[in-house]
mmCIF file of C-alpha atoms in Angstrom:
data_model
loop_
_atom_site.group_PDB
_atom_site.id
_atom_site.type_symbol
_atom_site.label_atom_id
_atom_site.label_comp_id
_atom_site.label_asym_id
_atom_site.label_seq_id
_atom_site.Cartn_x
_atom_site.Cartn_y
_atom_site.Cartn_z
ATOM 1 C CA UNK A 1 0.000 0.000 0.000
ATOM 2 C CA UNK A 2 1.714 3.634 -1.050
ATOM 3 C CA UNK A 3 1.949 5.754 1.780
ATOM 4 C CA UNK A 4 0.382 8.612 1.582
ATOM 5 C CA UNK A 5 1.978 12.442 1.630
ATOM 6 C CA UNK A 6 0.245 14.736 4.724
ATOM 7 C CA UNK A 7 -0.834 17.618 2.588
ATOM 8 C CA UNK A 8 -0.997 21.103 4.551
ATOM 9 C CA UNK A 9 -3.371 23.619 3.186
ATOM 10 C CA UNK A 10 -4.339 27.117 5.588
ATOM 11 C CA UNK A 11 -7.540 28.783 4.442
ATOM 12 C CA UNK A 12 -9.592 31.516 5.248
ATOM 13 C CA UNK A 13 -13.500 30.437 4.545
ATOM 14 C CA UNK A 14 -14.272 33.933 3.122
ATOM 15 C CA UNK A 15 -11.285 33.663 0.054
ATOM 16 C CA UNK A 16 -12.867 32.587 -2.963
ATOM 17 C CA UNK A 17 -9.912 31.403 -4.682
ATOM 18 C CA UNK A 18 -8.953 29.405 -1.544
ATOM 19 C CA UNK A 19 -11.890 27.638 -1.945
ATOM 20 C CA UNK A 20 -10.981 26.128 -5.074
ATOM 21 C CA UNK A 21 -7.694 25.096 -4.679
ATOM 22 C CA UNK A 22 -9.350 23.669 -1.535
ATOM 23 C CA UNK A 23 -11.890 21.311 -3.880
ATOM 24 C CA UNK A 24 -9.007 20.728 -6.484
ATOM 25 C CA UNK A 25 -6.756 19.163 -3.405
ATOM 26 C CA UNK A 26 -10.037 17.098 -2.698
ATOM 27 C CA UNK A 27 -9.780 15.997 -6.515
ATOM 28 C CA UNK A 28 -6.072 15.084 -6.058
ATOM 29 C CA UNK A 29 -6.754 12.689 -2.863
ATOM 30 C CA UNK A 30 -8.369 10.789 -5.335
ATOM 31 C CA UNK A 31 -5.406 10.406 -7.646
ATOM 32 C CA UNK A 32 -2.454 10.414 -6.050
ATOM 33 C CA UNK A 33 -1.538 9.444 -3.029
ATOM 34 C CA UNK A 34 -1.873 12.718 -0.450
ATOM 35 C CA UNK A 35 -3.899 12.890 2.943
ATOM 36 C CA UNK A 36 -4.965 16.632 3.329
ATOM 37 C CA UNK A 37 -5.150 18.155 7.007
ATOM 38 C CA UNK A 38 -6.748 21.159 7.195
ATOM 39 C CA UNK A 39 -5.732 24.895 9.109
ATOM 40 C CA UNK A 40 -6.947 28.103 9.484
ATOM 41 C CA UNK A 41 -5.744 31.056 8.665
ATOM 42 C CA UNK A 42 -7.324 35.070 8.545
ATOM 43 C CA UNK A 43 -7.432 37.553 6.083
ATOM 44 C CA UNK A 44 -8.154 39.744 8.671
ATOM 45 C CA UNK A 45 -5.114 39.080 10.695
ATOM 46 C CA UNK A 46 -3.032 39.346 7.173
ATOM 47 C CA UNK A 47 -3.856 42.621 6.071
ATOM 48 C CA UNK A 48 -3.398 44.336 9.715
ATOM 49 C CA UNK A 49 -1.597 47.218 8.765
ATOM 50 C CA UNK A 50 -1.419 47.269 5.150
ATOM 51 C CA UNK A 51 -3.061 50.028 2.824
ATOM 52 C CA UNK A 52 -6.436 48.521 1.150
ATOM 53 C CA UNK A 53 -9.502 49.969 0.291
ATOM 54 C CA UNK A 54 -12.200 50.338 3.028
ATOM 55 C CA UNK A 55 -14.336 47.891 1.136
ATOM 56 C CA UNK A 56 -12.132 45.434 1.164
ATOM 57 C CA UNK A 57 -10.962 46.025 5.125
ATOM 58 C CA UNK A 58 -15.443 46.442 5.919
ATOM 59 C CA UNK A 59 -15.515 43.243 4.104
ATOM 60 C CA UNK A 60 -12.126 40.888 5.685
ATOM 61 C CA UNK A 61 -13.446 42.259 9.638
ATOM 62 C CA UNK A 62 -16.366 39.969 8.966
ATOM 63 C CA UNK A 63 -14.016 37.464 7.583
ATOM 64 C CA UNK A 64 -12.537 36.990 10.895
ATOM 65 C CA UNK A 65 -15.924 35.314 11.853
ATOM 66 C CA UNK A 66 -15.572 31.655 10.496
ATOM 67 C CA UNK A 67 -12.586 31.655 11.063
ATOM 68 C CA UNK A 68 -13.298 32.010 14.886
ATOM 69 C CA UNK A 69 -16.191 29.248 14.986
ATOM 70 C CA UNK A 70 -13.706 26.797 13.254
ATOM 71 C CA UNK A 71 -11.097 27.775 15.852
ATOM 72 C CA UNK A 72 -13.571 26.426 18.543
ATOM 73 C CA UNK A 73 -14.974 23.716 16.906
ATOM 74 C CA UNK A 74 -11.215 22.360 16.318
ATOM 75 C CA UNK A 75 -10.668 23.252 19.888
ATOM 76 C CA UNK A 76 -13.794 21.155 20.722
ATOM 77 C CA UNK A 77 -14.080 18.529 18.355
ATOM 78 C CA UNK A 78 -10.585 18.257 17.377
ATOM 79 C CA UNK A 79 -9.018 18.095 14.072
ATOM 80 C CA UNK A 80 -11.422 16.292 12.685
ATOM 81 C CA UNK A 81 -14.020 18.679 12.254
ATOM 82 C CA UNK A 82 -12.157 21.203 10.298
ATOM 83 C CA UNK A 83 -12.292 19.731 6.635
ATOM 84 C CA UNK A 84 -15.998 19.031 7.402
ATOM 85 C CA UNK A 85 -17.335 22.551 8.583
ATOM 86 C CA UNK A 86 -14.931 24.007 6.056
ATOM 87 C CA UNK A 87 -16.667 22.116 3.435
ATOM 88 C CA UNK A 88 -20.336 23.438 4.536
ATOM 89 C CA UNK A 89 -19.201 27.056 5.279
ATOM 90 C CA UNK A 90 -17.461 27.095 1.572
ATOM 91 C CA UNK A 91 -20.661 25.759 -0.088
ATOM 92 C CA UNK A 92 -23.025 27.925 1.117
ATOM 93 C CA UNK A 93 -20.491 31.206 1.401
ATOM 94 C CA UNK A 94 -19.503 30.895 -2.743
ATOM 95 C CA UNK A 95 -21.264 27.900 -4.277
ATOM 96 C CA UNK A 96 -24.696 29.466 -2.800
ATOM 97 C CA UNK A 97 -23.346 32.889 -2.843
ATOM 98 C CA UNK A 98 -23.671 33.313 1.009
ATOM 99 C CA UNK A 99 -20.817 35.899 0.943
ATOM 100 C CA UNK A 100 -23.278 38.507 -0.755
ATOM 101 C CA UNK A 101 -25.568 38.504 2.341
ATOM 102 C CA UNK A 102 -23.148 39.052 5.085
ATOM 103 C CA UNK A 103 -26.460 40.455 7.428
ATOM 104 C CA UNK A 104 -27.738 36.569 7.614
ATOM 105 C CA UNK A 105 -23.511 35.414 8.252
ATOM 106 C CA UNK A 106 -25.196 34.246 11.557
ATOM 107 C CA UNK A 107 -27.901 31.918 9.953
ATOM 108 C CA UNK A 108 -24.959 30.923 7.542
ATOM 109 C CA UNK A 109 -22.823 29.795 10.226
ATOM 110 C CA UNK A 110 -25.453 27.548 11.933
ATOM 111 C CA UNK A 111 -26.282 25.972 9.325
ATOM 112 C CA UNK A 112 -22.841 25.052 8.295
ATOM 113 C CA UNK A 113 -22.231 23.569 11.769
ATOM 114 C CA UNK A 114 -25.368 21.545 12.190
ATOM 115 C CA UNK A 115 -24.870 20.266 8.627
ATOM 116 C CA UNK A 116 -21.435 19.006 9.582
ATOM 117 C CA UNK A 117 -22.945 17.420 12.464
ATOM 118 C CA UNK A 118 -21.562 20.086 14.945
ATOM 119 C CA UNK A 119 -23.137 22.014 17.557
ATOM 120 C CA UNK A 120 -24.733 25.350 16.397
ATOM 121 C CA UNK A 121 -24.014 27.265 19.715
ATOM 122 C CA UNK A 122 -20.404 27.287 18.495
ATOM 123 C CA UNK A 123 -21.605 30.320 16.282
ATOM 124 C CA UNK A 124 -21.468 32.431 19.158
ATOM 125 C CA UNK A 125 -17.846 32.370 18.727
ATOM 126 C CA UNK A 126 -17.900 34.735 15.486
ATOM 127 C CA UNK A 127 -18.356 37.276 18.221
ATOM 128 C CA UNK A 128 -15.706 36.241 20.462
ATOM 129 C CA UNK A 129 -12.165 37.325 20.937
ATOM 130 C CA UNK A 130 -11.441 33.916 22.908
ATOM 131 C CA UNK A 131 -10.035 31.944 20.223
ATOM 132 C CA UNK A 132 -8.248 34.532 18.420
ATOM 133 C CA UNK A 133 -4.719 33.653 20.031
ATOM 134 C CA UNK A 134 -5.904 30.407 18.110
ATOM 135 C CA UNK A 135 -6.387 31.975 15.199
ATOM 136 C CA UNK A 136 -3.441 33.544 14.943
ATOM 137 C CA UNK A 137 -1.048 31.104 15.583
ATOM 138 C CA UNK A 138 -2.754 28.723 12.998
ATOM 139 C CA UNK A 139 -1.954 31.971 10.776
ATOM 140 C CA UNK A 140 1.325 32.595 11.892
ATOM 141 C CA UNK A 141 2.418 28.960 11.080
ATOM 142 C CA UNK A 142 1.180 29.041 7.300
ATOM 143 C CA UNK A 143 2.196 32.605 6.276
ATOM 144 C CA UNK A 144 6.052 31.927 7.981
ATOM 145 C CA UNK A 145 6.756 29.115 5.568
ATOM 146 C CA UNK A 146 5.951 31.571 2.246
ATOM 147 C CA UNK A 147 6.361 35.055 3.197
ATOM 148 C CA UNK A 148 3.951 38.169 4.164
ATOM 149 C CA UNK A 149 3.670 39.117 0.630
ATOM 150 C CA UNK A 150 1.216 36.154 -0.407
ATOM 151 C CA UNK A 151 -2.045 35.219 1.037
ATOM 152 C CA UNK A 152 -4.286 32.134 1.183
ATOM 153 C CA UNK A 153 -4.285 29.597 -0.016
ATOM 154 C CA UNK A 154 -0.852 28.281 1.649
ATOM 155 C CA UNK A 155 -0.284 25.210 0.923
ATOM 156 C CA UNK A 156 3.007 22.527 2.424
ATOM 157 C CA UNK A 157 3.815 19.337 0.580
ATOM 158 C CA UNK A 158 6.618 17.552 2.237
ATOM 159 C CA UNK A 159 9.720 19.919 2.464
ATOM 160 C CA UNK A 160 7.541 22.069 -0.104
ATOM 161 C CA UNK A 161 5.635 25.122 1.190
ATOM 162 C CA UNK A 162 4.082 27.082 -1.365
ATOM 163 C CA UNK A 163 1.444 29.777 -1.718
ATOM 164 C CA UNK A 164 -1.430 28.860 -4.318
ATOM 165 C CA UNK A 165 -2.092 27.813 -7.044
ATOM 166 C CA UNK A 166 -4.319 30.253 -7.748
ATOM 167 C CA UNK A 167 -6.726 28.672 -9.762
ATOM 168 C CA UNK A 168 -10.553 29.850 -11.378
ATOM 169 C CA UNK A 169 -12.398 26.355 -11.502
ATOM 170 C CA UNK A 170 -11.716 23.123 -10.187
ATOM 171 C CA UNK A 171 -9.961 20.236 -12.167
ATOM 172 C CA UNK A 172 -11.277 16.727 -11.720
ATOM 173 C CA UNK A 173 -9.892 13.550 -11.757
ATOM 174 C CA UNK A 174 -6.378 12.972 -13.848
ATOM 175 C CA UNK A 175 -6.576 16.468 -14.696
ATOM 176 C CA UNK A 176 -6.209 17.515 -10.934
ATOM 177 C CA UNK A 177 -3.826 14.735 -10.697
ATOM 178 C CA UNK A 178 -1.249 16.485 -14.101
ATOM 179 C CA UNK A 179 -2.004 19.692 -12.122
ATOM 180 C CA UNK A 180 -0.773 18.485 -8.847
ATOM 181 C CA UNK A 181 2.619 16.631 -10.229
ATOM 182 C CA UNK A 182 3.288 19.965 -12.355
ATOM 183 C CA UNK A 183 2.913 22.345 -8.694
ATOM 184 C CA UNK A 184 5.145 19.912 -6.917
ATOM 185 C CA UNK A 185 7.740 20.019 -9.718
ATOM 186 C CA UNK A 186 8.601 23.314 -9.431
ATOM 187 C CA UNK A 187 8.154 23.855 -6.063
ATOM 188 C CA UNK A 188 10.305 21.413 -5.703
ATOM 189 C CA UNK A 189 13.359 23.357 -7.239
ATOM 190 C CA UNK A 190 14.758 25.405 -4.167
ATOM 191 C CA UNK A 191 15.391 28.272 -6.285
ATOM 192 C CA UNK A 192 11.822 28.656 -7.920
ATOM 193 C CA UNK A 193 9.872 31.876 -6.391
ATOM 194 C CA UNK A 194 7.190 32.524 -8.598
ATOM 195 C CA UNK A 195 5.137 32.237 -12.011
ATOM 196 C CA UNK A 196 2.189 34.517 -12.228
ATOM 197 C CA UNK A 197 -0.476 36.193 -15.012
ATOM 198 C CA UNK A 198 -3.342 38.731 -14.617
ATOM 199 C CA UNK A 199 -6.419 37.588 -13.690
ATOM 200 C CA UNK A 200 -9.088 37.658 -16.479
ATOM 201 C CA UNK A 201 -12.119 35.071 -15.121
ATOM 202 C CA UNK A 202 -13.349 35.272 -12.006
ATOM 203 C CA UNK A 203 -13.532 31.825 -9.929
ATOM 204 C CA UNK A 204 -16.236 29.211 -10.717
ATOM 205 C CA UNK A 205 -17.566 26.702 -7.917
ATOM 206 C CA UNK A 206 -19.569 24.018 -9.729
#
């Protein structure tokens, strides 16, 4: 039996594009053999200090929100429960366009956890500053393997620690797999830093 590579990815709930790459890595499991553990980390917490627009910063203060309730659900139900309640707070934040109706974020969040088969009370953590030493840690571990200038998703394979791939829709089955041998190719190269082209789609969840 192949043993299998512990895949690191840190997300923030709210990024679109982390989203993605997280259902692509789902795709890969399939293919190859990786076992993906799941961490947090904040968009809020990333752009403390830094000059961006006061949409954006209105919008990433909410942000912070999720990320708290999966802070105490991993704190309660161990780590477990991440992959899960990420995978109902993704769906119904961009799949179901949640993220355009930030004054039911509340309703969101309980449903997320009851559909992952975890207690709804934990949404009362989105208001909470208890598990934001949490938080931040899980943040500070992901963003000190690639650098301040990148943002989620981060991803380590092995020795590898990346930021990315920054993807618009998800590849499926040997596709993911080509796209997955192709990222850990040149990330494997020590001296590789970066490849990158302007954005023209936006991202696409189905």
């Amino acid at each position: 039996m192949t043993e299998k590579t512990p895949v690191d990815l840190w997300f923030d709930p709210f990024c679109p594009y982390a989203w993605v790459t997280s259902r692509w890595l789902i795709e890969v499991e399939q293919v190859r053999p990786i076992e993906i553990r799941w961490h947090i980390m904040s968009l809020n917490v990333l752009n403390e200090g830094k000059d961006v627009s006061e949409a954006y910063r209105e919008q990433i203060a909410r942000a912070i929100e999720p990320v708290r309730v999966v802070a105490a659900a991993r704190q309660k139900y161990g780590e477990a429960a991440v992959g899960p309640l990420y995978t109902e707070l993704g769906t119904r934040l961009h799949n179901e366009r949640g993220i355009k109706r930030l004054g039911k974020l509340r309703e969101l969040v309980e449903s997320a956890l009851t559909a992952a088969g975890l207690d709804p009370e934990l949404a009362a953590a989105m208001n909470s500053e208890e598990y934001d030493d949490d938080v931040r840690a899980s943040h500070n571990e992901g963003i000190g393997l690639v650098g301040q200038e990148v943002g989620t998703p981060v991803i380590r394979a092995g020795a590898n620690a990346f930021f990315g791939p920054v993807i618009t829709s998800i590849p499926r089955g040997e596709d993911a797999g080509r796209l997955w041998d192709g990222v850990q190719l040149v990330t494997g190269f020590g001296d590789f830093f970066e490849l990158k082209r302007t954005r023209t789609k936006e991202p696409v969840f189905g």
